[in-house]
Short mmCIF file of C-alpha atoms and ligand atoms in Angstrom, two decimals:
data_model
loop_
_atom_site.label_atom_id
_atom_site.label_comp_id
_atom_site.label_asym_id
_atom_site.label_seq_id
_atom_site.Cartn_x
_atom_site.Cartn_y
_atom_site.Cartn_z
CA MET A 1 77.59 140.96 57.30
CA GLU A 2 74.06 142.06 56.45
CA ASP A 3 73.07 140.15 53.34
CA GLU A 4 74.08 136.51 53.04
CA PHE A 5 73.04 136.26 49.40
CA ALA A 6 74.96 139.33 48.31
CA PHE A 7 77.95 137.97 50.21
CA ILE A 8 77.79 134.59 48.49
CA SER A 9 77.54 136.11 45.05
CA SER A 10 80.48 138.39 45.86
CA VAL A 11 82.69 135.39 46.66
CA ALA A 12 81.51 133.17 43.79
CA PRO A 13 84.32 132.74 41.22
CA LYS A 14 83.75 134.40 37.83
CA GLU A 15 85.64 131.69 35.96
CA THR A 16 86.54 128.05 36.54
CA LEU A 17 89.82 126.17 36.14
CA GLN A 18 88.65 122.53 36.16
CA ASN A 19 86.82 121.78 32.91
CA ARG A 20 84.94 118.82 34.41
CA LEU A 21 82.90 121.17 36.66
CA LYS A 22 79.24 121.21 35.56
CA VAL A 23 77.49 123.10 38.40
CA GLY A 24 79.35 125.40 40.80
CA ILE A 25 78.03 127.91 43.34
CA GLY A 26 74.35 128.85 43.00
CA ASP A 27 72.44 125.59 43.11
CA ASP A 28 71.66 123.15 45.93
CA ALA A 29 74.90 121.27 45.37
CA ALA A 30 77.89 121.20 43.03
CA VAL A 31 78.24 118.68 40.22
CA TYR A 32 81.40 117.57 38.44
CA VAL A 33 82.14 114.78 35.99
CA GLY A 34 83.75 111.70 37.57
CA LYS A 35 86.96 110.28 36.11
CA SER A 36 87.12 106.62 35.12
CA ASP A 37 90.87 106.14 35.69
CA SER A 38 91.13 107.83 39.12
CA ASP A 39 90.18 107.63 42.77
CA GLU A 40 88.64 110.72 44.43
CA VAL A 41 90.41 112.03 47.57
CA VAL A 42 88.46 114.15 50.09
CA CYS A 43 89.41 115.85 53.36
CA VAL A 44 88.06 118.53 55.70
CA ASP A 45 89.70 120.76 58.32
CA THR A 46 88.41 123.49 60.62
CA MET A 47 90.18 126.58 61.96
CA VAL A 48 88.70 128.39 64.97
CA GLU A 49 89.68 131.97 65.88
CA GLY A 50 91.49 131.98 69.23
CA ILE A 51 92.35 128.27 68.99
CA HIS A 52 94.08 127.82 65.61
CA PHE A 53 94.83 131.43 64.71
CA ARG A 54 94.85 134.91 66.18
CA ARG A 55 94.19 138.13 64.39
CA ASP A 56 97.33 139.73 65.80
CA THR A 57 99.53 137.06 64.21
CA LEU A 58 97.76 136.53 60.84
CA THR A 59 96.00 138.95 58.48
CA PRO A 60 92.55 137.94 57.14
CA PHE A 61 94.23 137.21 53.78
CA GLN A 62 96.70 134.88 55.51
CA ILE A 63 93.96 133.16 57.54
CA GLY A 64 92.09 132.33 54.32
CA ARG A 65 95.20 131.17 52.51
CA LYS A 66 96.32 129.04 55.45
CA ALA A 67 92.89 127.42 55.94
CA LEU A 68 93.11 126.14 52.37
CA ALA A 69 96.82 125.25 52.68
CA ILE A 70 96.08 122.94 55.61
CA ASN A 71 93.69 120.95 53.43
CA VAL A 72 95.98 121.02 50.42
CA SER A 73 98.68 119.51 52.63
CA ASP A 74 96.36 116.59 53.48
CA LEU A 75 95.72 116.03 49.77
CA ALA A 76 99.49 116.19 49.15
CA ALA A 77 100.05 113.53 51.82
CA MET A 78 97.85 111.16 49.79
CA GLY A 79 99.71 112.02 46.58
CA ALA A 80 96.57 113.67 45.19
CA ASN A 81 96.12 116.40 42.63
CA PRO A 82 93.89 119.18 44.13
CA ALA A 83 90.76 120.07 42.14
CA PHE A 84 87.89 121.57 44.18
CA TYR A 85 87.10 123.08 47.59
CA LEU A 86 84.05 124.13 49.63
CA VAL A 87 84.07 126.73 52.41
CA SER A 88 81.80 126.80 55.46
CA LEU A 89 81.94 130.01 57.51
CA ALA A 90 80.46 130.88 60.91
CA ILE A 91 80.86 134.64 61.05
CA PRO A 92 80.79 136.71 64.27
CA PRO A 93 79.82 140.42 64.26
CA THR A 94 83.49 141.39 64.82
CA TRP A 95 84.37 140.48 61.21
CA LYS A 96 83.80 143.25 58.62
CA ASN A 97 82.83 142.63 55.00
CA GLU A 98 86.22 143.86 53.73
CA GLU A 99 87.96 141.35 56.01
CA LEU A 100 85.82 138.50 54.68
CA THR A 101 86.69 139.59 51.15
CA GLU A 102 90.37 139.42 52.14
CA LEU A 103 89.82 135.92 53.56
CA TYR A 104 88.53 134.79 50.16
CA ARG A 105 91.32 136.61 48.33
CA GLY A 106 93.82 134.59 50.39
CA MET A 107 92.10 131.29 49.59
CA ASN A 108 91.80 132.26 45.95
CA GLU A 109 95.49 133.07 45.63
CA LEU A 110 96.52 129.54 46.63
CA ALA A 111 93.63 127.96 44.69
CA ALA A 112 94.70 129.75 41.50
CA GLU A 113 98.28 128.49 41.94
CA LEU A 114 96.98 124.92 42.20
CA GLY A 115 94.12 125.06 39.67
CA MET A 116 91.42 124.53 42.31
CA ASP A 117 87.83 125.78 41.91
CA LEU A 118 85.65 127.01 44.79
CA ILE A 119 82.42 125.04 44.21
CA GLY A 120 80.29 125.71 47.26
CA GLY A 121 79.99 126.25 50.97
CA ASP A 122 77.73 127.38 53.76
CA THR A 123 77.32 130.67 55.63
CA THR A 124 76.02 131.15 59.14
CA ALA A 125 76.39 133.56 62.07
CA ALA A 126 78.62 132.97 65.11
CA ASN A 127 78.75 134.64 68.52
CA GLU A 128 82.40 135.57 69.02
CA SER A 129 84.93 133.58 66.99
CA LEU A 130 85.20 133.06 63.27
CA VAL A 131 85.05 129.37 62.36
CA ILE A 132 86.25 128.40 58.90
CA THR A 133 85.85 124.84 57.64
CA ILE A 134 87.22 123.84 54.26
CA THR A 135 86.52 120.63 52.40
CA ALA A 136 89.06 119.86 49.68
CA ILE A 137 88.72 117.35 46.85
CA GLY A 138 91.43 115.94 44.62
CA THR A 139 92.17 112.92 42.47
CA VAL A 140 94.88 110.33 42.35
CA ARG A 141 95.50 107.65 39.69
CA ARG A 142 93.51 104.51 40.50
CA ASP A 143 94.96 102.68 43.54
CA GLN A 144 97.97 105.03 43.78
CA ALA A 145 96.99 106.98 46.92
CA LEU A 146 99.90 107.00 49.40
CA ARG A 147 98.85 105.47 52.70
CA ARG A 148 100.40 105.74 56.17
CA SER A 149 100.43 101.97 56.61
CA ASN A 150 103.06 101.17 53.95
CA ALA A 151 106.29 101.32 55.99
CA LYS A 152 108.52 98.19 55.94
CA ALA A 153 111.64 97.22 57.93
CA GLY A 154 114.74 98.41 56.07
CA ASP A 155 113.02 101.52 54.63
CA ILE A 156 114.64 104.89 55.01
CA VAL A 157 112.63 107.74 56.63
CA PHE A 158 112.61 111.04 54.73
CA VAL A 159 111.11 114.53 54.89
CA THR A 160 110.56 117.01 52.04
CA GLY A 161 112.22 120.05 53.64
CA GLU A 162 113.18 122.21 56.60
CA LEU A 163 111.37 121.65 59.91
CA GLY A 164 110.55 124.09 62.71
CA ALA A 165 110.28 127.39 60.84
CA SER A 166 106.55 127.77 61.43
CA ALA A 167 106.88 127.25 65.21
CA ALA A 168 109.83 129.66 65.33
CA GLY A 169 107.80 132.25 63.40
CA LEU A 170 104.83 131.82 65.73
CA GLU A 171 107.07 132.28 68.77
CA LEU A 172 108.32 135.60 67.38
CA LEU A 173 104.78 136.73 66.50
CA LEU A 174 103.42 135.89 69.95
CA GLU A 175 106.25 137.92 71.46
CA ARG A 176 105.98 141.00 69.19
CA THR A 177 102.71 140.57 67.14
CA ARG A 178 102.63 141.02 63.37
CA SER A 179 103.14 144.79 63.68
CA GLY A 180 106.50 144.25 65.46
CA THR A 181 109.97 144.89 64.02
CA PHE A 182 111.88 141.86 62.71
CA SER A 183 115.25 141.04 61.09
CA GLU A 184 115.36 139.51 57.59
CA GLU A 185 115.99 136.03 59.05
CA GLU A 186 113.06 136.46 61.44
CA LYS A 187 110.81 137.63 58.60
CA ALA A 188 111.65 134.46 56.69
CA VAL A 189 110.43 132.09 59.43
CA ILE A 190 107.39 134.30 60.13
CA LYS A 191 106.40 133.99 56.47
CA LYS A 192 106.62 130.20 56.76
CA HIS A 193 104.13 130.41 59.64
CA GLN A 194 101.78 132.89 57.96
CA GLU A 195 101.85 131.58 54.39
CA PRO A 196 102.69 127.86 54.39
CA GLU A 197 102.85 126.17 50.99
CA GLY A 198 101.95 122.49 51.25
CA GLN A 199 103.96 119.94 49.25
CA VAL A 200 101.53 119.11 46.44
CA GLN A 201 104.20 118.64 43.79
CA ALA A 202 106.32 116.35 45.97
CA GLY A 203 103.23 114.26 46.81
CA ARG A 204 102.26 113.92 43.16
CA VAL A 205 105.78 113.02 42.05
CA MET A 206 105.79 110.25 44.66
CA ALA A 207 102.33 108.90 43.73
CA GLU A 208 103.23 108.89 40.03
CA ARG A 209 106.30 106.72 40.64
CA GLY A 210 103.99 103.89 41.65
CA CYS A 211 106.42 102.45 44.23
CA ARG A 212 105.62 101.53 47.85
CA ILE A 213 105.71 104.69 50.01
CA ALA A 214 104.21 105.41 53.45
CA LEU A 215 103.37 109.10 53.75
CA ASN A 216 101.96 111.66 56.19
CA ASP A 217 101.95 115.46 56.29
CA ILE A 218 103.53 117.36 59.17
CA SER A 219 100.80 119.43 60.75
CA ASP A 220 101.46 118.60 64.43
CA GLY A 221 105.27 118.26 64.49
CA LEU A 222 107.57 115.53 63.18
CA ALA A 223 107.41 113.41 66.36
CA SER A 224 103.65 113.06 66.38
CA GLU A 225 103.38 112.48 62.60
CA ALA A 226 106.18 109.89 62.59
CA ILE A 227 104.40 108.08 65.45
CA GLU A 228 101.24 108.00 63.29
CA LEU A 229 103.24 106.33 60.50
CA ALA A 230 104.78 103.86 62.98
CA GLU A 231 101.35 103.02 64.40
CA ALA A 232 99.61 102.63 61.03
CA SER A 233 102.46 100.41 59.78
CA GLU A 234 103.14 98.64 63.11
CA LYS A 235 106.88 99.27 62.88
CA THR A 236 109.64 100.94 64.91
CA MET A 237 111.19 104.09 63.46
CA ILE A 238 114.63 105.50 64.35
CA LEU A 239 115.35 109.18 63.62
CA LYS A 240 118.83 110.72 63.81
CA GLU A 241 118.88 114.09 65.50
CA GLU A 242 121.94 115.23 63.55
CA TRP A 243 120.14 114.52 60.25
CA LEU A 244 117.10 116.71 61.03
CA PRO A 245 116.87 119.71 58.63
CA LEU A 246 116.66 122.39 61.33
CA ILE A 247 116.14 126.11 60.77
CA PRO A 248 119.43 128.04 60.61
CA SER A 249 120.93 129.47 63.81
CA HIS A 250 122.20 132.61 62.07
CA GLY A 251 120.08 135.72 62.72
CA LEU A 252 117.53 133.90 64.89
CA PRO A 253 117.33 134.08 68.71
CA PHE A 254 116.95 130.33 69.22
CA SER A 255 119.29 127.78 70.84
CA TYR A 256 120.11 124.40 69.27
CA ARG A 257 117.75 122.74 71.79
CA GLN A 258 114.91 125.07 70.83
CA ARG A 259 115.46 124.46 67.11
CA VAL A 260 115.33 120.69 67.66
CA ASP A 261 112.19 121.11 69.76
CA PHE A 262 110.52 123.25 67.04
CA ALA A 263 111.28 120.54 64.46
CA LEU A 264 109.99 117.67 66.61
CA ASN A 265 107.03 119.28 68.35
CA GLY A 266 106.32 122.63 66.69
CA GLY A 267 104.05 121.66 63.87
CA GLU A 268 102.44 123.52 60.97
CA ASP A 269 105.45 123.03 58.73
CA PHE A 270 103.29 121.21 56.17
CA GLN A 271 106.25 119.25 54.88
CA LEU A 272 105.73 115.54 54.20
CA VAL A 273 107.32 112.69 56.18
CA GLY A 274 107.47 109.21 54.73
CA THR A 275 109.34 105.94 54.33
CA MET A 276 110.42 103.96 51.28
CA GLY A 277 112.97 101.40 50.15
CA ARG A 278 116.59 102.58 49.70
CA GLU A 279 116.70 101.98 45.91
CA ASP A 280 113.41 103.78 45.26
CA TYR A 281 114.67 106.61 47.46
CA GLU A 282 117.89 107.04 45.45
CA GLN A 283 115.84 107.27 42.23
CA LEU A 284 113.33 109.67 43.78
CA LYS A 285 116.15 111.93 44.97
CA ALA A 286 117.49 112.12 41.41
CA VAL A 287 114.01 112.97 40.06
CA GLY A 288 113.61 115.55 42.83
CA LYS A 289 116.89 117.24 41.95
CA ARG A 290 115.71 117.77 38.37
CA SER A 291 112.39 119.29 39.52
CA GLY A 292 113.71 121.34 42.45
CA LEU A 293 112.21 119.08 45.15
CA SER A 294 114.14 117.79 48.13
CA PHE A 295 113.81 114.41 49.80
CA LEU A 296 116.03 114.32 52.90
CA GLU A 297 116.94 111.14 54.75
CA ILE A 298 116.41 111.46 58.52
CA GLY A 299 116.29 107.85 59.76
CA TYR A 300 115.21 104.26 59.13
CA VAL A 301 112.50 101.67 59.87
CA GLU A 302 112.99 98.50 61.92
CA GLU A 303 110.83 95.50 62.76
CA GLY A 304 109.34 96.06 66.24
CA PRO A 305 106.48 97.60 68.22
CA ALA A 306 104.94 100.87 66.98
CA ALA A 307 107.26 103.55 68.38
CA VAL A 308 109.65 106.29 67.27
CA TYR A 309 113.14 106.78 68.79
CA LEU A 310 115.52 109.69 68.39
CA TRP A 311 119.29 109.00 68.34
CA THR A 312 121.16 111.98 69.71
CA ARG A 313 124.91 112.09 70.29
CA GLU A 314 124.37 110.92 73.87
CA GLU A 315 121.35 108.65 73.92
CA LYS A 316 118.47 106.93 72.17
CA ARG A 317 115.21 108.31 73.53
CA ARG A 318 111.61 107.45 72.78
CA LEU A 319 109.54 110.30 71.32
CA ASP A 320 105.97 111.04 72.38
CA LYS A 321 103.21 113.05 70.74
CA ALA A 322 104.20 116.26 72.51
CA GLY A 323 102.96 118.46 69.66
CA TYR A 324 100.03 120.80 70.03
CA ASN A 325 96.88 119.04 71.18
CA HIS A 326 93.73 121.15 71.46
CA PHE A 327 92.22 119.05 74.20
CA ARG A 328 95.29 119.00 76.41
CA ARG A 329 95.55 122.46 77.92
CA GLY A 330 97.95 123.96 80.40
P1 ADP B 1 71.17 125.99 50.43
O1 ADP B 1 70.06 126.68 51.14
O2 ADP B 1 70.75 125.14 49.27
O3 ADP B 1 72.13 125.29 51.37
P2 ADP B 1 72.75 128.34 50.40
O4 ADP B 1 71.94 129.56 50.35
O5 ADP B 1 73.35 127.92 51.70
O6 ADP B 1 71.97 127.15 49.71
O7 ADP B 1 73.94 128.49 49.38
C1 ADP B 1 73.72 128.91 48.04
C2 ADP B 1 74.93 128.60 47.21
O8 ADP B 1 76.06 129.30 47.71
C3 ADP B 1 75.32 127.13 47.25
O9 ADP B 1 75.85 126.82 45.96
C4 ADP B 1 76.40 127.07 48.29
O10 ADP B 1 77.28 125.98 48.07
C5 ADP B 1 77.08 128.42 48.12
N1 ADP B 1 77.66 128.97 49.35
C6 ADP B 1 77.03 129.26 50.52
N2 ADP B 1 77.85 129.81 51.43
C7 ADP B 1 79.07 129.85 50.84
C8 ADP B 1 80.36 130.28 51.26
N3 ADP B 1 80.59 130.78 52.49
N4 ADP B 1 81.41 130.18 50.40
C9 ADP B 1 81.20 129.67 49.16
N5 ADP B 1 80.02 129.26 48.69
C10 ADP B 1 78.96 129.32 49.52
MG1 MG B 2 73.36 126.16 52.89
#
């Protein structure tokens, strides 16, 4: 990229979706009107080329879309309604202008679906790897944000959908790259890896109910995220292996063991995992059915030290945070 200023004006949105935005891109900072009946929810996440994504498994469009989706998933896990985002880029010489345009087209596609405005960012050079950092901002009704620390003994544990597809898709991509040949079933899991959705609607439906819910999003695998809930709530959680919503076996080259491992340790599914009382859960399931959302029971909460156990047909075993950890290599 030659001209930073031309680049910024090329990515600046021509129109806005949030009517409370007063100053967007082009000044020293963005300004939007605060809401009196809401709490603001803010999160930030970074993706580094070679660590979080590779250009032979994701297109520039998909990298942009996914960088925003990761943040949207964090907002969803608080029950928030997404509103704004800011993008900080460190750009190496290996990235062409057209590819950067594609990156923004990917972000913009998801942002338009969710009514989010791009309101600022920062642009700098990098040596070798693209680094993309997105800050996302949303709102939730006053005091209704869904915290991890809300689990109580007797709660059921639920997830909002299928687990393990993203890890299965990544496995196929690492084997054959994105220019490889794939069956229809393989294409389906690859798409889940490349273009994850984030469960904004499910998060909002839960926050709006106003009942006690502990919630977390699944970015590092169910095991690690459930342990975070157990730790924040200081409770024991029991998951039933036979209740896990695994990816189908048909048309995919993965054993039952692998599909369980993808669900527990694969990560990047961007479903939500949470706990709530049985009665609230039955009502939520009914609401979900009407709006096309699923809330699937996978276990329960007990009084006891912070830990998560998996009941299989043979044994009860303690789960650890075996998901992807960037500082634990090899
Ligand atoms: P400043 O020197 O005040 O930090 P910049 O020249 O960095 O201003 O940015 C000018 C405007 O462009 C600001 O509104 C900033 O938020 C926005 N901006 C800069 N880089 C990006 C980017 N990569 N994506 C979106 N907006 C950006
Ligand atoms: Mg700047």
